[in-house]
Amino acid sequence: MRLNKKQKLNLKDAVIAGTAAGIFSGLVKLGWENILPPRTAERDSTNPPQKLLQQFGVPEKVTHATYTYSGHQLPWVSYLMHFGFSTSFAIIYEVLFENKKYLRGTSSTIFGLAIWVAFHLGIMPYMGTVPAGKDQPTEEHISEALGHIAWMWTNDLVGHEIYRRLTEKK
């Protein structure tokens, strides 16, 4: 069902909901990758966000900058890229799918898989950021495909609920 004139999309609330969902789903994706790591330790020594930034001329001392928490060195620059990507696509998803409610349902699975295919099998291999899809291990495909489904499903649930709560009072 499409929104009628009374139910017009509230863009500000959709962006707020998408932003919150993107942060939350970014945490889910990080947790997913902790359980099913997509890359070998060797390939993760310079992870895709770090390599992409280096391809754009950002020096390694910046791309590999870390902060320490509980004795662990954590890559804050990679996290900025990770959450920036997650939040950007969560906002796009939320704005698009609150405006076209009939697209909801399994759309988050399809959208998540489409993002995985576009970036991990298309754009990043084309740019040389990651190996070609045929050269990536099966474990990477499994982790990334399922992780993108879980990531976007989280965006769908969290974003829609926050949007509903923000708009039901107006």
Coordinates of N, CA, C and O in Angstrom, one line a residue:
M1 N 0.8 -1.2 0.0 CA 0.0 0.0 0.0 C 0.9 1.2 0.0 O 1.9 1.3 0.7
R2 N 0.5 2.2 -0.8 CA 1.3 3.4 -0.9 C 0.7 4.5 0.2 O -0.4 4.4 0.5
L3 N 1.6 5.3 0.6 CA 1.2 6.3 1.6 C 0.2 7.3 0.9 O 0.4 7.7 -0.3
N4 N -0.9 7.6 1.6 CA -1.8 8.6 1.0 C -1.4 10.0 1.5 O -0.4 10.1 2.2
K5 N -2.1 11.0 1.1 CA -1.6 12.4 1.4 C -1.6 12.6 2.9 O -0.7 13.3 3.3
K6 N -2.5 12.0 3.6 CA -2.4 12.1 5.1 C -1.2 11.5 5.7 O -0.7 11.9 6.7
Q7 N -0.7 10.4 5.0 CA 0.4 9.6 5.6 C 1.7 10.0 4.9 O 2.6 9.2 4.8
K8 N 1.8 11.2 4.4 CA 3.0 11.6 3.7 C 4.3 11.3 4.5 O 4.3 11.4 5.7
L9 N 5.3 10.9 3.8 CA 6.6 10.5 4.4 C 7.1 11.7 5.1 O 7.2 12.8 4.6
N10 N 7.5 11.5 6.4 CA 8.2 12.5 7.2 C 9.7 12.3 7.0 O 10.3 11.4 7.6
L11 N 10.3 13.0 6.1 CA 11.7 12.8 5.7 C 12.6 12.9 6.9 O 13.5 12.1 7.1
K12 N 12.4 13.9 7.7 CA 13.3 14.1 8.9 C 13.2 12.9 9.8 O 14.3 12.4 10.2
D13 N 12.0 12.4 10.1 CA 11.9 11.2 11.0 C 12.5 10.0 10.3 O 13.1 9.1 11.0
A14 N 12.4 9.9 9.0 CA 12.9 8.7 8.3 C 14.5 8.8 8.3 O 15.1 7.7 8.5
V15 N 15.0 10.0 8.2 CA 16.5 10.1 8.3 C 17.0 9.8 9.7 O 18.0 9.1 9.9
I16 N 16.2 10.2 10.7 CA 16.6 9.9 12.1 C 16.5 8.4 12.4 O 17.4 7.8 12.9
A17 N 15.4 7.8 11.9 CA 15.2 6.4 12.1 C 16.3 5.6 11.4 O 16.8 4.6 11.9
G18 N 16.6 6.0 10.1 CA 17.7 5.3 9.4 C 19.0 5.5 10.0 O 19.8 4.5 10.0
T19 N 19.3 6.6 10.6 CA 20.6 6.8 11.2 C 20.7 5.9 12.5 O 21.7 5.2 12.6
A20 N 19.7 5.9 13.3 CA 19.7 5.0 14.5 C 19.8 3.5 14.0 O 20.6 2.8 14.6
A21 N 19.0 3.2 13.0 CA 19.1 1.8 12.6 C 20.5 1.4 12.0 O 21.0 0.3 12.2
G22 N 21.1 2.4 11.3 CA 22.4 2.1 10.7 C 23.5 1.9 11.8 O 24.3 1.1 11.6
I23 N 23.4 2.6 12.8 CA 24.4 2.5 13.9 C 24.1 1.1 14.6 O 25.1 0.3 14.8
F24 N 22.9 0.8 14.9 CA 22.6 -0.5 15.5 C 22.9 -1.7 14.6 O 23.6 -2.6 15.0
S25 N 22.6 -1.6 13.3 CA 22.9 -2.7 12.4 C 24.4 -2.8 12.2 O 24.9 -3.9 11.9
G26 N 25.1 -1.7 12.2 CA 26.5 -1.7 12.1 C 27.1 -2.6 13.2 O 28.1 -3.3 13.0
L27 N 26.6 -2.4 14.4 CA 27.0 -3.2 15.6 C 26.7 -4.7 15.3 O 27.5 -5.6 15.6
V28 N 25.5 -5.0 14.8 CA 25.1 -6.4 14.5 C 26.1 -7.0 13.5 O 26.6 -8.1 13.6
K29 N 26.4 -6.2 12.4 CA 27.4 -6.7 11.4 C 28.8 -7.0 12.0 O 29.4 -8.0 11.6
L30 N 29.2 -6.1 12.8 CA 30.5 -6.3 13.5 C 30.5 -7.6 14.3 O 31.4 -8.4 14.3
G31 N 29.4 -7.8 15.1 CA 29.2 -9.0 15.9 C 29.2 -10.2 15.0 O 29.8 -11.3 15.3
W32 N 28.5 -10.1 13.9 CA 28.4 -11.2 12.9 C 29.8 -11.6 12.4 O 30.1 -12.8 12.4
E33 N 30.6 -10.6 12.1 CA 31.9 -10.9 11.6 C 32.9 -11.4 12.6 O 33.9 -12.0 12.3
N34 N 32.5 -11.2 13.9 CA 33.3 -11.8 15.0 C 33.1 -13.3 15.1 O 34.0 -14.0 15.4
I35 N 31.8 -13.7 14.8 CA 31.5 -15.1 14.8 C 31.9 -15.8 13.6 O 32.4 -17.0 13.6
L36 N 31.6 -15.2 12.4 CA 32.0 -15.8 11.1 C 32.9 -14.8 10.4 O 32.4 -14.1 9.5
P37 N 34.2 -14.8 10.7 CA 35.1 -13.8 10.0 C 35.1 -14.0 8.5 O 35.3 -15.1 8.1
P38 N 34.9 -12.9 7.8 CA 34.8 -13.1 6.3 C 36.2 -13.2 5.7 O 36.3 -13.8 4.6
R39 N 37.2 -12.8 6.3 CA 38.6 -12.8 5.7 C 39.6 -13.5 6.6 O 39.4 -13.5 7.8
T40 N 40.6 -14.0 6.0 CA 41.7 -14.6 6.8 C 42.4 -13.4 7.6 O 42.3 -12.3 7.2
A41 N 43.2 -13.8 8.6 CA 43.9 -12.8 9.4 C 44.9 -12.0 8.5 O 45.0 -10.8 8.6
E42 N 45.5 -12.7 7.5 CA 46.4 -12.1 6.6 C 45.7 -11.0 5.7 O 46.2 -9.9 5.6
R43 N 44.6 -11.4 5.2 CA 43.8 -10.4 4.4 C 43.2 -9.3 5.2 O 42.9 -8.2 4.7
D44 N 43.0 -9.6 6.5 CA 42.5 -8.5 7.3 C 43.5 -7.6 7.9 O 43.2 -6.6 8.6
S45 N 44.8 -7.9 7.7 CA 45.8 -7.0 8.2 C 45.7 -5.6 7.6 O 46.0 -4.6 8.2
T46 N 45.2 -5.5 6.4 CA 44.7 -4.3 5.8 C 43.3 -4.6 5.3 O 43.1 -5.3 4.3
N47 N 42.3 -4.2 6.1 CA 40.9 -4.6 5.7 C 40.4 -3.8 4.5 O 41.0 -2.8 4.2
P48 N 39.3 -4.1 3.9 CA 38.8 -3.4 2.8 C 38.6 -1.9 3.0 O 39.0 -1.1 2.1
P49 N 38.0 -1.5 4.1 CA 37.9 0.0 4.3 C 39.3 0.7 4.3 O 39.4 1.8 3.8
Q50 N 40.3 0.1 5.0 CA 41.6 0.6 5.0 C 42.2 0.7 3.6 O 42.8 1.7 3.2
K51 N 42.1 -0.4 2.9 CA 42.6 -0.4 1.5 C 42.0 0.6 0.6 O 42.6 1.3 -0.2
L52 N 40.7 0.7 0.7 CA 39.9 1.7 -0.1 C 40.4 3.1 0.2 O 40.7 3.8 -0.8
L53 N 40.6 3.4 1.4 CA 41.1 4.8 1.8 C 42.5 5.0 1.2 O 42.8 6.0 0.7
Q54 N 43.3 3.9 1.3 CA 44.7 4.0 0.8 C 44.7 4.2 -0.7 O 45.5 4.9 -1.3
Q55 N 43.7 3.6 -1.4 CA 43.6 3.7 -2.8 C 43.3 5.2 -3.2 O 43.6 5.6 -4.3
F56 N 42.6 5.9 -2.3 CA 42.3 7.3 -2.5 C 43.4 8.2 -2.0 O 43.2 9.4 -1.9
G57 N 44.5 7.6 -1.5 CA 45.7 8.5 -1.1 C 45.8 8.7 0.4 O 46.7 9.5 0.8
V58 N 44.9 8.1 1.2 CA 45.1 8.3 2.6 C 46.2 7.5 3.1 O 46.3 6.3 2.8
P59 N 47.2 8.1 3.8 CA 48.4 7.3 4.3 C 48.0 6.2 5.2 O 47.1 6.3 6.0
E60 N 48.8 5.1 5.2 CA 48.6 4.0 6.0 C 48.6 4.3 7.5 O 47.9 3.7 8.3
K61 N 49.4 5.3 7.9 CA 49.5 5.7 9.3 C 48.1 6.2 9.8 O 47.8 6.1 11.0
V62 N 47.3 6.7 8.9 CA 46.0 7.2 9.2 C 45.0 6.0 9.1 O 44.2 5.8 10.0
T63 N 45.0 5.2 8.0 CA 44.1 4.2 7.8 C 44.2 3.1 8.9 O 43.2 2.4 9.2
H64 N 45.4 2.9 9.4 CA 45.6 1.9 10.4 C 45.7 2.4 11.9 O 46.1 1.8 12.8
A65 N 45.2 3.7 12.0 CA 45.2 4.3 13.4 C 44.2 3.5 14.2 O 43.2 3.1 13.8
T66 N 44.6 3.4 15.5 CA 43.8 2.6 16.4 C 43.6 3.4 17.7 O 44.3 4.4 18.0
Y67 N 42.7 2.9 18.5 CA 42.6 3.3 19.9 C 42.6 2.0 20.8 O 42.4 0.9 20.2
T68 N 42.9 2.2 22.0 CA 43.1 1.0 22.9 C 41.9 1.0 23.8 O 41.5 1.9 24.5
Y69 N 41.3 -0.2 23.9 CA 40.2 -0.4 24.8 C 40.4 -1.8 25.4 O 40.5 -2.8 24.7
S70 N 40.4 -1.9 26.7 CA 40.6 -3.2 27.4 C 41.7 -4.0 26.9 O 41.6 -5.3 26.7
G71 N 42.8 -3.3 26.5 CA 44.0 -4.0 26.1 C 44.0 -4.4 24.6 O 44.9 -5.0 24.1
H72 N 42.9 -4.0 23.9 CA 42.8 -4.4 22.4 C 43.1 -3.1 21.6 O 42.6 -2.0 21.9
Q73 N 43.8 -3.3 20.5 CA 44.0 -2.2 19.6 C 42.9 -2.3 18.6 O 42.7 -3.3 17.8
L74 N 42.0 -1.2 18.5 CA 40.9 -1.2 17.6 C 41.0 -0.2 16.6 O 41.4 1.0 16.8
P75 N 40.6 -0.5 15.3 CA 40.9 0.4 14.2 C 39.7 1.4 14.0 O 38.8 1.2 13.3
W76 N 39.9 2.5 14.6 CA 38.8 3.5 14.6 C 38.5 4.1 13.2 O 37.3 4.4 12.9
V77 N 39.5 4.2 12.4 CA 39.2 4.7 11.0 C 38.3 3.6 10.3 O 37.4 4.0 9.6
S78 N 38.6 2.4 10.4 CA 37.8 1.3 9.8 C 36.4 1.4 10.3 O 35.4 1.2 9.6
Y79 N 36.3 1.7 11.6 CA 34.9 1.7 12.2 C 34.2 2.9 11.7 O 33.0 2.9 11.5
L80 N 34.8 4.1 11.5 CA 34.2 5.2 10.9 C 33.6 4.9 9.5 O 32.5 5.2 9.1
M81 N 34.4 4.2 8.7 CA 34.0 3.7 7.3 C 32.8 2.8 7.5 O 31.9 2.9 6.7
H82 N 33.0 1.8 8.4 CA 32.0 0.8 8.5 C 30.6 1.4 8.9 O 29.6 1.1 8.3
F83 N 30.6 2.2 9.9 CA 29.4 2.8 10.4 C 28.9 3.9 9.4 O 27.6 4.1 9.3
G84 N 29.8 4.6 8.7 CA 29.3 5.5 7.7 C 28.6 4.8 6.5 O 27.5 5.2 6.1
F85 N 29.1 3.6 6.1 CA 28.5 2.8 5.1 C 27.1 2.3 5.6 O 26.1 2.4 4.9
S86 N 27.2 1.7 6.8 CA 25.9 1.2 7.3 C 24.8 2.2 7.5 O 23.7 2.0 7.1
T87 N 25.2 3.4 8.0 CA 24.2 4.4 8.2 C 23.7 5.0 6.9 O 22.5 5.2 6.8
S88 N 24.6 5.2 6.0 CA 24.2 5.7 4.7 C 23.1 4.8 4.0 O 22.1 5.3 3.5
F89 N 23.4 3.5 4.0 CA 22.4 2.6 3.3 C 21.2 2.4 4.2 O 20.1 2.2 3.6
A90 N 21.3 2.5 5.5 CA 20.1 2.4 6.3 C 19.2 3.6 6.1 O 18.0 3.5 6.0
I91 N 19.7 4.8 5.9 CA 18.9 6.0 5.6 C 18.2 5.8 4.3 O 17.0 6.1 4.1
I92 N 19.0 5.4 3.3 CA 18.4 5.2 1.9 C 17.3 4.2 2.0 O 16.2 4.4 1.5
Y93 N 17.5 3.1 2.7 CA 16.5 2.1 2.8 C 15.3 2.6 3.5 O 14.1 2.4 3.1
E94 N 15.5 3.3 4.6 CA 14.3 3.8 5.4 C 13.5 4.8 4.6 O 12.3 4.7 4.6
V95 N 14.2 5.7 4.0 CA 13.4 6.7 3.2 C 12.7 6.0 2.1 O 11.5 6.3 1.8
L96 N 13.3 5.1 1.4 CA 12.7 4.4 0.2 C 11.5 3.6 0.7 O 10.4 3.7 0.2
F97 N 11.7 2.8 1.7 CA 10.7 1.8 2.1 C 9.6 2.3 3.0 O 8.6 1.7 3.2
E98 N 9.8 3.5 3.7 CA 8.7 4.1 4.4 C 7.8 4.8 3.4 O 6.6 4.9 3.6
N99 N 8.3 5.2 2.3 CA 7.5 5.9 1.2 C 6.8 4.8 0.4 O 5.7 5.1 -0.2
K100 N 7.3 3.7 0.2 CA 6.7 2.6 -0.6 C 6.5 1.4 0.3 O 7.2 0.4 0.2
K101 N 5.6 1.4 1.2 CA 5.4 0.4 2.2 C 5.1 -1.0 1.6 O 5.5 -2.0 2.2
Y102 N 4.6 -1.0 0.4 CA 4.3 -2.3 -0.3 C 5.6 -3.1 -0.6 O 5.6 -4.3 -0.9
L103 N 6.7 -2.4 -0.6 CA 8.0 -3.0 -0.8 C 8.6 -3.7 0.4 O 9.6 -4.4 0.3
R104 N 8.0 -3.5 1.5 CA 8.6 -4.1 2.8 C 8.4 -5.6 2.7 O 8.0 -6.2 1.8
G105 N 8.7 -6.2 3.8 CA 8.6 -7.7 3.9 C 10.0 -8.3 3.6 O 10.9 -8.1 4.3
T106 N 10.1 -9.1 2.5 CA 11.4 -9.7 2.2 C 12.4 -8.7 1.5 O 13.5 -9.1 1.2
S107 N 11.9 -7.5 1.4 CA 12.8 -6.5 0.7 C 14.1 -6.3 1.4 O 15.1 -6.1 0.7
S108 N 14.2 -6.4 2.7 CA 15.4 -6.2 3.4 C 16.4 -7.3 3.0 O 17.6 -7.0 2.8
T109 N 16.0 -8.5 2.8 CA 16.9 -9.6 2.4 C 17.4 -9.3 1.0 O 18.6 -9.4 0.7
I110 N 16.5 -9.0 0.1 CA 16.9 -8.7 -1.3 C 17.8 -7.5 -1.3 O 18.9 -7.5 -2.0
F111 N 17.5 -6.4 -0.6 CA 18.3 -5.2 -0.5 C 19.7 -5.5 0.0 O 20.7 -5.1 -0.6
G112 N 19.8 -6.3 1.1 CA 21.1 -6.7 1.7 C 21.9 -7.5 0.7 O 23.1 -7.2 0.6
L113 N 21.3 -8.5 0.1 CA 22.1 -9.3 -0.9 C 22.5 -8.4 -2.1 O 23.6 -8.6 -2.6
A114 N 21.7 -7.5 -2.5 CA 22.0 -6.6 -3.6 C 23.2 -5.8 -3.3 O 24.1 -5.6 -4.1
I115 N 23.3 -5.3 -2.1 CA 24.4 -4.4 -1.6 C 25.7 -5.3 -1.6 O 26.8 -4.9 -2.0
W116 N 25.6 -6.5 -1.1 CA 26.7 -7.5 -1.1 C 27.2 -7.7 -2.5 O 28.4 -7.6 -2.7
V117 N 26.3 -8.1 -3.4 CA 26.7 -8.4 -4.8 C 27.4 -7.1 -5.4 O 28.4 -7.2 -6.0
A118 N 26.7 -6.0 -5.2 CA 27.2 -4.7 -5.9 C 28.6 -4.4 -5.4 O 29.5 -4.0 -6.2
F119 N 28.8 -4.4 -4.1 CA 30.1 -4.0 -3.5 C 31.1 -5.1 -3.4 O 32.3 -4.8 -3.8
H120 N 30.8 -6.2 -2.9 CA 31.8 -7.3 -2.7 C 32.1 -8.1 -3.9 O 33.2 -8.7 -4.0
L121 N 31.2 -8.2 -4.9 CA 31.4 -9.0 -6.1 C 31.6 -8.1 -7.3 O 32.0 -8.5 -8.4
G122 N 31.3 -6.8 -7.2 CA 31.3 -5.9 -8.3 C 32.3 -4.7 -8.1 O 33.4 -4.8 -8.6
I123 N 31.9 -3.7 -7.4 CA 32.6 -2.5 -7.3 C 34.0 -2.7 -6.6 O 35.0 -2.2 -7.2
M124 N 34.1 -3.3 -5.5 CA 35.4 -3.4 -4.8 C 36.4 -4.3 -5.6 O 37.6 -4.0 -5.7
P125 N 35.9 -5.5 -6.2 CA 36.9 -6.2 -7.0 C 37.3 -5.4 -8.2 O 38.5 -5.4 -8.6
Y126 N 36.4 -4.7 -8.8 CA 36.7 -3.9 -10.0 C 37.8 -2.8 -9.7 O 38.7 -2.6 -10.5
M127 N 37.7 -2.3 -8.5 CA 38.6 -1.2 -8.0 C 39.9 -1.9 -7.5 O 40.9 -1.1 -7.3
G128 N 40.0 -3.2 -7.3 CA 41.2 -3.8 -6.8 C 41.2 -3.8 -5.3 O 42.3 -4.0 -4.7
T129 N 40.1 -3.4 -4.6 CA 40.1 -3.3 -3.2 C 40.1 -4.7 -2.5 O 40.7 -4.9 -1.5
V130 N 39.4 -5.6 -3.1 CA 39.3 -7.0 -2.7 C 39.5 -7.9 -4.0 O 39.3 -7.4 -5.1
P131 N 39.9 -9.1 -3.8 CA 40.0 -10.0 -4.9 C 38.7 -10.2 -5.7 O 37.6 -10.0 -5.2
A132 N 38.8 -10.6 -6.9 CA 37.6 -11.0 -7.7 C 36.8 -12.0 -7.0 O 37.4 -12.8 -6.2
G133 N 35.5 -12.0 -7.2 CA 34.6 -13.0 -6.5 C 35.1 -14.4 -6.6 O 35.1 -15.1 -5.6
K134 N 35.6 -14.8 -7.8 CA 36.0 -16.2 -8.0 C 37.3 -16.5 -7.1 O 37.6 -17.7 -6.9
D135 N 38.0 -15.5 -6.7 CA 39.2 -15.6 -6.0 C 39.0 -15.5 -4.4 O 39.9 -15.6 -3.7
Q136 N 37.8 -15.1 -4.1 CA 37.5 -15.0 -2.6 C 37.1 -16.4 -2.1 O 36.4 -17.2 -2.8
P137 N 37.5 -16.7 -0.9 CA 37.1 -18.0 -0.3 C 35.6 -18.2 -0.1 O 34.9 -17.2 0.1
T138 N 35.1 -19.4 -0.2 CA 33.7 -19.7 0.1 C 33.3 -19.1 1.4 O 32.2 -18.6 1.5
E139 N 34.1 -19.2 2.4 CA 33.8 -18.7 3.8 C 33.5 -17.2 3.7 O 32.6 -16.7 4.5
E140 N 34.2 -16.5 2.9 CA 34.0 -15.1 2.8 C 32.6 -14.8 2.2 O 31.9 -13.9 2.6
H141 N 32.3 -15.5 1.1 CA 31.0 -15.4 0.5 C 29.8 -15.7 1.5 O 28.9 -15.0 1.5
I142 N 30.0 -16.8 2.2 CA 29.0 -17.2 3.2 C 28.8 -16.1 4.3 O 27.7 -15.6 4.5
S143 N 29.9 -15.7 4.8 CA 29.9 -14.7 5.9 C 29.3 -13.4 5.4 O 28.4 -12.8 6.0
E144 N 29.8 -12.9 4.3 CA 29.3 -11.6 3.8 C 27.9 -11.6 3.3 O 27.1 -10.7 3.6
A145 N 27.5 -12.7 2.6 CA 26.1 -12.8 2.1 C 25.1 -12.8 3.3 O 24.1 -12.1 3.4
L146 N 25.3 -13.8 4.2 CA 24.5 -13.9 5.4 C 24.5 -12.7 6.3 O 23.5 -12.2 6.9
G147 N 25.8 -12.1 6.4 CA 25.9 -10.9 7.2 C 25.2 -9.7 6.7 O 24.6 -8.9 7.4
H148 N 25.1 -9.6 5.3 CA 24.4 -8.5 4.7 C 22.9 -8.7 4.9 O 22.2 -7.7 5.0
I149 N 22.4 -9.9 4.9 CA 21.0 -10.2 5.2 C 20.7 -9.8 6.6 O 19.7 -9.0 6.8
A150 N 21.5 -10.2 7.6 CA 21.2 -9.9 9.0 C 21.3 -8.4 9.2 O 20.5 -7.8 9.9
W151 N 22.3 -7.7 8.5 CA 22.5 -6.3 8.7 C 21.3 -5.5 8.2 O 20.7 -4.7 8.9
M152 N 20.8 -5.9 7.0 CA 19.7 -5.1 6.4 C 18.4 -5.5 7.1 O 17.5 -4.7 7.2
W153 N 18.2 -6.7 7.5 CA 17.0 -7.1 8.3 C 16.9 -6.3 9.6 O 15.9 -5.8 10.0
T154 N 18.1 -6.1 10.2 CA 18.1 -5.3 11.4 C 17.7 -3.8 11.1 O 17.0 -3.2 11.8
N155 N 18.3 -3.3 10.0 CA 17.9 -2.0 9.6 C 16.4 -1.9 9.4 O 15.8 -0.9 9.8
D156 N 15.8 -2.9 8.7 CA 14.4 -2.9 8.5 C 13.6 -2.8 9.8 O 12.7 -2.0 9.9
L157 N 13.9 -3.7 10.7 CA 13.1 -3.8 11.9 C 13.3 -2.5 12.8 O 12.3 -1.9 13.3
V158 N 14.6 -2.2 13.0 CA 14.8 -1.1 13.9 C 14.4 0.3 13.3 O 13.7 1.1 13.9
G159 N 14.7 0.5 12.0 CA 14.3 1.7 11.4 C 12.8 1.9 11.3 O 12.3 3.0 11.6
H160 N 12.1 0.9 10.9 CA 10.7 1.0 10.8 C 10.0 1.2 12.2 O 9.1 2.1 12.3
E161 N 10.5 0.6 13.2 CA 9.9 0.8 14.6 C 10.2 2.2 15.1 O 9.4 2.8 15.7
I162 N 11.4 2.7 14.9 CA 11.8 4.0 15.3 C 10.9 5.0 14.5 O 10.4 6.0 15.1
Y163 N 10.8 4.8 13.2 CA 10.0 5.7 12.4 C 8.5 5.7 12.9 O 7.9 6.8 13.0
R164 N 8.0 4.5 13.2 CA 6.6 4.4 13.6 C 6.5 5.2 14.9 O 5.5 6.0 15.1
R165 N 7.4 5.1 15.8 CA 7.3 5.7 17.1 C 7.4 7.3 17.0 O 6.8 8.0 17.7
L166 N 8.3 7.7 16.1 CA 8.5 9.1 15.9 C 7.2 9.8 15.2 O 6.9 10.9 15.6
T167 N 6.6 9.1 14.3 CA 5.5 9.7 13.6 C 4.1 9.4 14.2 O 3.2 10.2 13.9
E168 N 4.0 8.5 15.1 CA 2.6 8.2 15.6 C 2.2 9.3 16.6 O 1.0 9.5 16.8
K169 N 3.1 10.1 17.1 CA 2.8 11.2 18.0 C 2.4 12.5 17.3 O 2.1 13.4 17.9
K170 N 2.6 12.5 16.0 CA 2.4 13.7 15.2 C 1.0 13.8 14.6 O 0.4 12.9 14.2

